[in-house]
PDB file of C-alpha atoms in Angstrom:
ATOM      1  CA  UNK A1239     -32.010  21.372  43.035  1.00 66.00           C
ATOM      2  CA  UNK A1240     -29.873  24.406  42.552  1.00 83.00           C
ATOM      3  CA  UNK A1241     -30.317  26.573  39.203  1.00 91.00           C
ATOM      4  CA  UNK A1242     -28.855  29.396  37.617  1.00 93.00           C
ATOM      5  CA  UNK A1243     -31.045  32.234  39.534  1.00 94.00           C
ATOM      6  CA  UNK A1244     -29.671  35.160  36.732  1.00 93.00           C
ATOM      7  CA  UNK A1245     -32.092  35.438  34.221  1.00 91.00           C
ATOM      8  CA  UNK A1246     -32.883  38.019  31.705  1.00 91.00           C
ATOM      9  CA  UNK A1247     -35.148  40.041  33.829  1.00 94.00           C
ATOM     10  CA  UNK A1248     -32.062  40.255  36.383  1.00 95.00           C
ATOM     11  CA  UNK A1249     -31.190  43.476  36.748  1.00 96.00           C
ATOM     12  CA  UNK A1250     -27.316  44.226  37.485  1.00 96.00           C
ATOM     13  CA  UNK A1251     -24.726  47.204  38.099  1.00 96.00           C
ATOM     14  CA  UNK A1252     -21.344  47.649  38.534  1.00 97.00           C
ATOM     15  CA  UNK A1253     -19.282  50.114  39.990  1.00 96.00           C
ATOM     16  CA  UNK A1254     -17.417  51.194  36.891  1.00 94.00           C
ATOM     17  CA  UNK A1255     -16.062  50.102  33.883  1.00 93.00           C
ATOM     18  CA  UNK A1256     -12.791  50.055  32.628  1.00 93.00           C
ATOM     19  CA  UNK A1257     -12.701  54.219  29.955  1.00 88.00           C
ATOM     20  CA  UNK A1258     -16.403  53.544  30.453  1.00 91.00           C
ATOM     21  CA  UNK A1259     -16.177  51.046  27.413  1.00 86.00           C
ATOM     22  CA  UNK A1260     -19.174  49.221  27.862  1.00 89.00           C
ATOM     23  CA  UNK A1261     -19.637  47.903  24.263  1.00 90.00           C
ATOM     24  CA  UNK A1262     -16.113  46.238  24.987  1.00 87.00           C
ATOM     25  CA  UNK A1263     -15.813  45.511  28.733  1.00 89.00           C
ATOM     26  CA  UNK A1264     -19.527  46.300  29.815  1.00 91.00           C
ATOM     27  CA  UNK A1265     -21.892  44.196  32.716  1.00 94.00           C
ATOM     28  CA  UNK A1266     -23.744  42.250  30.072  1.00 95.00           C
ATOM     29  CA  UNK A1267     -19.921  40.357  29.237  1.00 93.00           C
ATOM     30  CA  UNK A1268     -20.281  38.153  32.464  1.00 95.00           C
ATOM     31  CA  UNK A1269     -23.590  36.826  32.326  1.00 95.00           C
ATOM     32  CA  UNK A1270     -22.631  35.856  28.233  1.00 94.00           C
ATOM     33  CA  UNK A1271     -21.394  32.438  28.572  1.00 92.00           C
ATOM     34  CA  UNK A1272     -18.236  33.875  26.155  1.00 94.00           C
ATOM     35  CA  UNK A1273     -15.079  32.949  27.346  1.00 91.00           C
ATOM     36  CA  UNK A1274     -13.602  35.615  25.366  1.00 95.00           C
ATOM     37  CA  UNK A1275     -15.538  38.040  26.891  1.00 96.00           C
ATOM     38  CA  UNK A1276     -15.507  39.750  30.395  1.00 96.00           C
ATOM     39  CA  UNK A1277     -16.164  42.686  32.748  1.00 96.00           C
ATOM     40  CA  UNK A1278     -13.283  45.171  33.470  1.00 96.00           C
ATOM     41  CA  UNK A1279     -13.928  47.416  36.046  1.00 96.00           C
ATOM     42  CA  UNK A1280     -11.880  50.634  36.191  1.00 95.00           C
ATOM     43  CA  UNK A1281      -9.362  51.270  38.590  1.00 94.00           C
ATOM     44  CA  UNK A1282      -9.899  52.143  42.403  1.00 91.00           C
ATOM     45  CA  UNK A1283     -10.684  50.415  45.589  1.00 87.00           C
ATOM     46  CA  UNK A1284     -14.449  48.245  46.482  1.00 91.00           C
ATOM     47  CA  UNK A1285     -15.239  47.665  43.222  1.00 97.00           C
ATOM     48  CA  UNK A1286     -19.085  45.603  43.327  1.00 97.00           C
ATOM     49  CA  UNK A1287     -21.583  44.078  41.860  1.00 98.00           C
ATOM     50  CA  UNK A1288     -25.538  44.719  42.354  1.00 97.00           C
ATOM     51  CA  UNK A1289     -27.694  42.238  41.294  1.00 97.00           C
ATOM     52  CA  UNK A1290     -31.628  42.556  41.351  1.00 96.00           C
ATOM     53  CA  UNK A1291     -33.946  39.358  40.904  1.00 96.00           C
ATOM     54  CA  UNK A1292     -37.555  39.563  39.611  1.00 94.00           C
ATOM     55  CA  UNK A1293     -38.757  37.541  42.629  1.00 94.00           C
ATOM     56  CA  UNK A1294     -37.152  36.640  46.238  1.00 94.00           C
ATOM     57  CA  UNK A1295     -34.434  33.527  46.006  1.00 95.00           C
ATOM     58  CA  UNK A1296     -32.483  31.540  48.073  1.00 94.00           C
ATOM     59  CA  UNK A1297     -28.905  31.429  47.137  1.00 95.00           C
ATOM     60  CA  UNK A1298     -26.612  28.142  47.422  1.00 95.00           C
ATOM     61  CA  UNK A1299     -23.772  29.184  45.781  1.00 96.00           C
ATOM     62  CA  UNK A1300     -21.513  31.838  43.838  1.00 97.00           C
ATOM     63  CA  UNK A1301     -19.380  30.893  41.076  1.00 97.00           C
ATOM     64  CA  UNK A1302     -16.877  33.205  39.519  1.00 98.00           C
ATOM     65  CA  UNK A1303     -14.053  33.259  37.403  1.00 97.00           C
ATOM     66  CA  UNK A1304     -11.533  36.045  37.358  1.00 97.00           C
ATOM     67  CA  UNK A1305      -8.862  37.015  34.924  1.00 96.00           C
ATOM     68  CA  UNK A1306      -5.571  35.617  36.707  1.00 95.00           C
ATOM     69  CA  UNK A1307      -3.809  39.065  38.719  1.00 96.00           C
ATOM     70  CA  UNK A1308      -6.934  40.985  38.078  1.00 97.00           C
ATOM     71  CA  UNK A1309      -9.349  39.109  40.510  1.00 97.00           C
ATOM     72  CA  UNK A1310     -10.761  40.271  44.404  1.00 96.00           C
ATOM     73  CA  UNK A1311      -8.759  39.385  47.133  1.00 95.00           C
ATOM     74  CA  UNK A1312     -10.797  39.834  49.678  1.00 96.00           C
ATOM     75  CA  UNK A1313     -14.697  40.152  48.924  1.00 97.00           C
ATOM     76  CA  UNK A1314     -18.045  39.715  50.433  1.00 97.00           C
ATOM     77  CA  UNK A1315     -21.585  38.958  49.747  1.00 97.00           C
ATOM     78  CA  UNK A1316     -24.803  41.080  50.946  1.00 96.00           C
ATOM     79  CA  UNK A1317     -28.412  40.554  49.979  1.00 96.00           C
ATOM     80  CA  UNK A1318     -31.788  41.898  51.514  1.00 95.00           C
ATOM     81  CA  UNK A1319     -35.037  41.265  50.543  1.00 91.00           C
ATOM     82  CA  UNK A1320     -36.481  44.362  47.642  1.00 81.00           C
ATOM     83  CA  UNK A1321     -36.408  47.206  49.624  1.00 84.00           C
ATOM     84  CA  UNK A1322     -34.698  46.748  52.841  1.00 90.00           C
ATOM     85  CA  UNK A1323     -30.793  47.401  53.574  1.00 94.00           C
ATOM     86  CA  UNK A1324     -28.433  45.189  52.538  1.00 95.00           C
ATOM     87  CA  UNK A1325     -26.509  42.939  55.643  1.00 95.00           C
ATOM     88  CA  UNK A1326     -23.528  41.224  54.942  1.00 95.00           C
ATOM     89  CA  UNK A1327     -23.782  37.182  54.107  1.00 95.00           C
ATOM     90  CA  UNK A1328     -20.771  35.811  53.933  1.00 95.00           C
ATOM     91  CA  UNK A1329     -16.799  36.996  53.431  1.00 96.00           C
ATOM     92  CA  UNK A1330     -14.913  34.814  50.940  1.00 97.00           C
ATOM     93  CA  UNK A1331     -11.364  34.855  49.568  1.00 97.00           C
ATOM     94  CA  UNK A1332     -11.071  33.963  46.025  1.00 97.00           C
ATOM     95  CA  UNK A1333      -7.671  32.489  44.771  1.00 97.00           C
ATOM     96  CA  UNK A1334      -5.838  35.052  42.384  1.00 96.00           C
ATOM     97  CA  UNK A1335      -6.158  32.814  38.890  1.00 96.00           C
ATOM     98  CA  UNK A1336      -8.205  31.881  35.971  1.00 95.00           C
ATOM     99  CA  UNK A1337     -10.107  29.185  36.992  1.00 97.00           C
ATOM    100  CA  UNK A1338     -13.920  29.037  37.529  1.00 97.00           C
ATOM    101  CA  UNK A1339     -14.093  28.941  41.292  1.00 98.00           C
ATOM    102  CA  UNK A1340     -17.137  27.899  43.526  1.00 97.00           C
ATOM    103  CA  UNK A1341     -18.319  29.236  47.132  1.00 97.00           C
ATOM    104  CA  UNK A1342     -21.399  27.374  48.557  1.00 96.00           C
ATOM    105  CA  UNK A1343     -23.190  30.194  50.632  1.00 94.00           C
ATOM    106  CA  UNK A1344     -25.099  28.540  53.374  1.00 89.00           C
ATOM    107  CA  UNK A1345     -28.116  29.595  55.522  1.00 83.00           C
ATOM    108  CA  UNK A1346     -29.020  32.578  53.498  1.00 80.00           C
ATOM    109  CA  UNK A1347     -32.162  34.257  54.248  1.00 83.00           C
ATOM    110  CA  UNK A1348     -34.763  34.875  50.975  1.00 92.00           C
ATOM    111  CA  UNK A1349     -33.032  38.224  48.806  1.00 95.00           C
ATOM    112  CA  UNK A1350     -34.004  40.067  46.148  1.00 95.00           C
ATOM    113  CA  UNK A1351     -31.008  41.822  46.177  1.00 96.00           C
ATOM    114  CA  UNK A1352     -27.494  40.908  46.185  1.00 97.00           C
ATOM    115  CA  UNK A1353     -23.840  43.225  46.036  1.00 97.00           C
ATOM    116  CA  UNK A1354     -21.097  41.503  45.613  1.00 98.00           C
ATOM    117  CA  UNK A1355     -18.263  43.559  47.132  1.00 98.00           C
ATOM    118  CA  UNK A1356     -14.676  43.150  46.008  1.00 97.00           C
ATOM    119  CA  UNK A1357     -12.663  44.750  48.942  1.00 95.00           C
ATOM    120  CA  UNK A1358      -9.326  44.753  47.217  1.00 93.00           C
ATOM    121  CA  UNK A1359      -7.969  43.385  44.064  1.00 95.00           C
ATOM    122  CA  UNK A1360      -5.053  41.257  43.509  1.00 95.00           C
ATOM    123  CA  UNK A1361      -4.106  44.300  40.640  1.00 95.00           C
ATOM    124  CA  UNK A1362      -2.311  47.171  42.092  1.00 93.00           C
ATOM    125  CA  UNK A1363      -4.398  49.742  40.721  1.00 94.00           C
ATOM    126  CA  UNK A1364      -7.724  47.525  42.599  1.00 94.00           C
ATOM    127  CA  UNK A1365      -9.196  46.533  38.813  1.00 96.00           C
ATOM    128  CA  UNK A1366     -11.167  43.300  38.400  1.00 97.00           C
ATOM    129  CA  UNK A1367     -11.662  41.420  35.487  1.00 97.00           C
ATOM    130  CA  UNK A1368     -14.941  38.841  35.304  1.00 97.00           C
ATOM    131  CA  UNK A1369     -15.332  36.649  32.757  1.00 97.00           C
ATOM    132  CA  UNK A1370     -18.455  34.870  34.354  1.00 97.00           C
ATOM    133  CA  UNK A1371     -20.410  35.629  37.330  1.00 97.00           C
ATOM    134  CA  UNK A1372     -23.174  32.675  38.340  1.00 97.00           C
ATOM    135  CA  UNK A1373     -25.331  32.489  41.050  1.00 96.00           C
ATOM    136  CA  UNK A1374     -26.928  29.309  41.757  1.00 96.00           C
ATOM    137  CA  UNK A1375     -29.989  28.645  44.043  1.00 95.00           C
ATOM    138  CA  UNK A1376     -33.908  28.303  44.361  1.00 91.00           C
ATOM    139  CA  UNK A1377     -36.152  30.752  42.946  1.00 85.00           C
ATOM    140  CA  UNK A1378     -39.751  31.012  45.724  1.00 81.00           C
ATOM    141  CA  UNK A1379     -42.662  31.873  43.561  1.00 71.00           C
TER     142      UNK A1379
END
């Protein structure tokens, strides 16, 4: 059964942050379970994500809502295992609106790694705006 593979000793990073106002618009906002809260990366194109897990998992699935106008067009997933390279997963195309939306991710290899890569943004000036960022999936032990 899948479960929420982000935990507290997940490490993340993200490519920027909107005036560098991370007390406001910081990492930590889409991992909160706030509505009201969110990630706002700054402007400029490939904005990511980088997320680091405390032991190798299989991933099922990527949920993610977006702030409608602000969210990634065109976007992919890579993992790797701790310290190898990362190799791209899977391409997906979110739709540009508010909604929580779900991609099932299927024969993925055991990461410790992921980067989620958002290739363009819906906003002119290539900002994204998360307001929660799950990954669900197996942790191996």
């Amino acid at each position: 059964m899948a479960e929420s593979l982000i935990c507290d000793n997940t490490q993340s990073r993200v490519s920027s942050v909107l005036n560098r106002d991370v007390k406001q618009f910081g990492k930590k906002f889409m991992f909160d379970s706030n509505e009201e809260t969110c990630w706002n990366s700054d402007q400029g194109e490939s904005q990511w994500v980088v997320l680091e897990f405390p032991q190798p998992v299989k991933v099922f699935e990527l949920r993610i809502q977006f702030q409608g106008g602000f969210s990634g067009k065109s976007c992919k997933l890579e993992g790797s295992a701790k310290e190898e390279d990362l190799k791209r997963i899977v391409d997906f195309y979110p739709e540009d609106n508010n909604c929580l939306q779900s991609f099932p991710i299927q024969d993925v290899p055991l990461v410790q790694k992921l980067k989620i890569v958002f290739e363009n943004s819906a906003d002119f000036f290539g900002r994204i705006i998360v307001y929660t960022l799950e990954i669900l999936g197996g942790k191996v032990l």
